[in-house]
Amino acid sequence: MQVYAEMFAALPDHPMQRAVDRDQTSTNIARRCRVVRRLLKPESTYLEVGCGDASLPFAVAPYAGEVIGLDVTDSLIDHEAAPSNFRFLLARADKIDLPDNSVDLAHSDQLMEHLHVDDAAAQVREIHRVLKPGGCYLCITPSRVTGPHDISVYFDKEATGFHMREYDYASIRQIFLATGFREIRFPIVVKGNWLTNAPYAFLRSLELALLGLPKRLRETRIVGTVMGIRALAIK
């Protein structure tokens, strides 16, 4: 986490940050917000883990009671434009500074792959702790089946750059179950539209079959849509 904080502070025009900026279009935010809104009530407390410039929490704010952005730095956030029900929390390596059972919905997008495996498990435990009974954690992360998705795509078969680990459906499910979540669902979402929850057995069989194919056949748009991991863990 310290690496990212120092990088963005020292190199605000870093190519990685420009890529993040390009991705944060109004259409993309609207689609992501539409998915999140399905899981919220007007009184809900929403936690964005790895909030970046807080574009998504700002968009979610009208549909929740409180929105909280958690990240290693707030240097990307325009606090003057923040909704009145938004607050920022500085991320710590081993703890989320929130009480037990205080959050209704936690969400992260393209974050978990940047954490060391031990840190990822610790973070999931913390998210489980702060969620209320019945609360949900929606985690979006790239699949190793179609990866690597970082710079190592040019020289390696596994993520070895800024992505510490890329997951598959089996490994992500194992982490969530091991940290206490009682149920894991796998939504299929296309352009912000939640189409269905796919059975784990089907997804796992499909990814095992895909792993037996040449990499070029795993890089199609259809495969990317199905294999891009979106896991909804329920406490």
C-alpha positions in Angstrom: 0.0 0.0 0.0 2.9 2.4 0.8 4.3 1.8 -2.7 1.1 3.2 -4.3 0.8 6.1 -1.9 4.4 7.2 -2.6 4.0 6.6 -6.4 0.9 8.8 -6.8 2.4 11.5 -4.5 5.7 11.7 -6.4 4.4 11.0 -9.9 0.9 12.4 -10.4 1.2 12.0 -14.2 2.3 8.4 -13.9 1.0 6.3 -16.9 -0.8 4.0 -14.5 -2.7 6.9 -13.0 -3.6 8.2 -16.5 -5.0 4.7 -17.2 -7.1 4.9 -14.0 -8.4 8.4 -15.1 -9.4 7.2 -18.5 -11.3 4.3 -17.0 -13.3 6.6 -14.7 -15.7 7.8 -17.4 -19.2 8.8 -16.5 -20.6 5.8 -18.3 -18.4 3.4 -16.4 -19.3 4.9 -13.1 -23.0 4.9 -13.9 -22.8 1.2 -14.8 -20.9 0.3 -11.6 -23.3 2.4 -9.5 -26.3 0.6 -11.0 -24.9 -2.7 -9.8 -24.1 -1.5 -6.3 -27.5 0.2 -5.9 -29.2 -3.2 -6.2 -27.6 -4.1 -2.9 -28.4 -0.9 -1.0 -31.2 0.6 1.1 -31.6 4.3 1.8 -30.2 3.8 5.3 -27.3 1.6 4.3 -23.7 2.2 5.2 -21.5 1.6 2.1 -17.7 1.0 2.2 -15.6 1.4 -0.9 -12.3 -0.4 -0.3 -9.6 1.2 -2.5 -11.8 4.2 -3.4 -9.2 6.0 -5.6 -10.7 9.4 -6.5 -14.0 8.4 -4.8 -16.0 8.7 -8.1 -18.1 5.7 -7.3 -18.8 6.5 -3.6 -19.8 10.0 -4.7 -22.2 8.5 -7.2 -23.6 6.0 -4.7 -24.1 8.7 -2.0 -27.7 9.6 -2.9 -28.8 6.0 -2.5 -27.2 5.3 0.9 -27.2 6.7 4.4 -23.4 6.9 4.7 -20.6 6.3 2.2 -17.0 5.6 3.3 -14.0 5.6 1.1 -11.0 3.6 2.2 -7.6 4.0 0.5 -3.9 4.5 1.1 -4.1 8.2 0.2 -6.8 10.8 -0.4 -4.7 12.8 -2.8 -6.9 12.0 -5.7 -10.2 13.0 -3.9 -11.8 16.4 -4.4 -13.1 16.9 -0.9 -14.8 20.1 -1.7 -17.1 18.2 -4.1 -17.8 15.4 -1.6 -21.4 14.7 -0.7 -22.3 15.5 2.9 -22.7 11.8 3.8 -19.2 10.9 2.5 -16.1 10.4 4.7 -12.6 9.1 4.0 -10.6 6.6 6.0 -6.9 6.1 5.6 -6.1 2.4 5.0 -3.8 0.6 7.5 -2.0 -2.6 6.7 -3.8 -4.8 9.2 -7.0 -3.0 10.3 -10.1 -1.1 9.0 -10.9 1.6 11.6 -14.6 0.9 11.8 -16.6 -0.9 14.6 -17.7 -4.5 14.3 -21.0 -5.0 12.5 -21.2 -1.4 11.2 -21.3 -1.8 7.4 -24.1 -3.1 5.1 -22.2 -3.3 1.9 -18.5 -3.3 1.1 -17.2 -3.1 -2.4 -13.8 -3.3 -4.2 -12.9 -3.2 -7.8 -9.5 -4.2 -9.2 -7.9 -4.1 -5.8 -7.4 -7.6 -4.4 -4.9 -8.6 -7.1 -2.6 -5.8 -5.9 -2.3 -7.2 -2.3 0.1 -9.8 -1.1 -1.8 -13.1 -0.5 -1.4 -12.9 3.3 -2.5 -9.2 3.2 -5.5 -10.1 1.0 -6.7 -12.7 3.5 -6.3 -10.3 6.4 -8.2 -7.6 4.5 -11.1 -10.0 3.8 -11.2 -10.9 7.5 -11.4 -7.2 8.4 -14.2 -6.7 5.8 -16.1 -9.6 7.3 -15.6 -8.2 10.8 -17.0 -4.7 9.9 -20.0 -6.1 8.0 -23.3 -6.5 9.7 -24.9 -10.0 9.8 -26.4 -10.5 6.4 -24.1 -7.8 5.0 -22.3 -8.3 1.6 -18.9 -7.8 0.1 -18.9 -7.4 -3.7 -15.4 -8.0 -4.9 -14.3 -7.6 -8.6 -10.9 -8.8 -9.6 -9.3 -10.1 -12.9 -9.1 -13.8 -13.6 -5.8 -15.6 -13.9 -7.5 -17.6 -16.7 -7.4 -14.6 -19.0 -4.3 -13.0 -17.5 -1.9 -11.8 -16.6 -3.5 -8.4 -16.6 -0.5 -6.3 -15.5 2.8 -5.5 -17.2 3.9 -9.1 -17.0 1.6 -10.0 -19.8 4.5 -9.1 -22.1 7.0 -11.5 -20.6 5.4 -14.1 -18.2 2.5 -16.5 -18.0 1.6 -15.4 -14.4 1.2 -12.0 -12.9 4.6 -10.9 -11.5 4.3 -7.1 -11.7 2.0 -4.8 -9.7 -0.4 -7.7 -9.5 0.8 -9.8 -6.6 -1.7 -12.5 -7.4 -4.5 -13.1 -9.9 -7.3 -15.4 -8.8 -9.7 -17.9 -10.2 -13.1 -18.8 -9.0 -11.9 -21.7 -6.8 -9.2 -19.6 -4.9 -11.4 -16.6 -4.4 -14.2 -18.8 -3.0 -11.8 -20.5 -0.7 -10.6 -17.3 0.8 -14.1 -16.0 1.4 -15.3 -19.2 3.0 -12.1 -19.5 5.1 -12.7 -16.0 6.5 -16.2 -16.7 7.7 -18.6 -15.8 4.9 -21.5 -18.2 4.8 -22.4 -17.9 1.1 -20.7 -16.9 -2.1 -22.5 -15.9 -5.3 -21.1 -15.1 -8.7 -23.1 -12.4 -10.5 -22.9 -12.2 -14.3 -23.0 -8.5 -15.2 -22.9 -7.0 -18.7 -22.7 -3.2 -19.1 -24.1 -2.6 -15.6 -27.0 -5.1 -16.0 -27.1 -7.9 -13.5 -28.2 -10.8 -15.6 -28.0 -13.8 -13.3 -26.0 -15.5 -10.6 -24.0 -18.3 -12.2 -23.5 -21.6 -10.4 -20.0 -22.1 -9.0 -19.8 -25.6 -10.3 -20.4 -24.4 -13.9 -17.9 -21.6 -13.6 -15.2 -23.8 -12.1 -15.7 -26.5 -14.8 -15.5 -23.8 -17.5 -12.3 -22.2 -16.2 -10.6 -25.6 -15.9 -11.6 -26.3 -19.5 -10.3 -22.9 -20.6 -7.0 -23.4 -18.8 -6.4 -26.3 -21.2 -6.7 -24.1 -24.2 -4.0 -21.9 -25.8 -3.8 -18.4 -24.3 -5.0 -16.7 -27.5 -8.3 -18.6 -27.3 -8.8 -17.4 -23.7 -8.5 -13.7 -24.7 -11.9 -13.2 -26.4 -14.5 -10.7 -25.2 -17.0 -13.4 -24.3 -14.5 -15.3 -22.2 -13.4 -12.1 -20.5 -17.0 -11.3 -19.6 -17.7 -14.7 -18.0 -14.2 -15.2 -16.4 -13.8 -11.7 -15.0 -14.4 -12.5 -11.3 -17.3 -10.8 -9.6 -17.9 -12.4 -6.2 -20.7 -11.5 -3.8 -19.8 -12.8 -0.3 -22.6 -12.8 2.3 -21.9 -12.7 6.0 
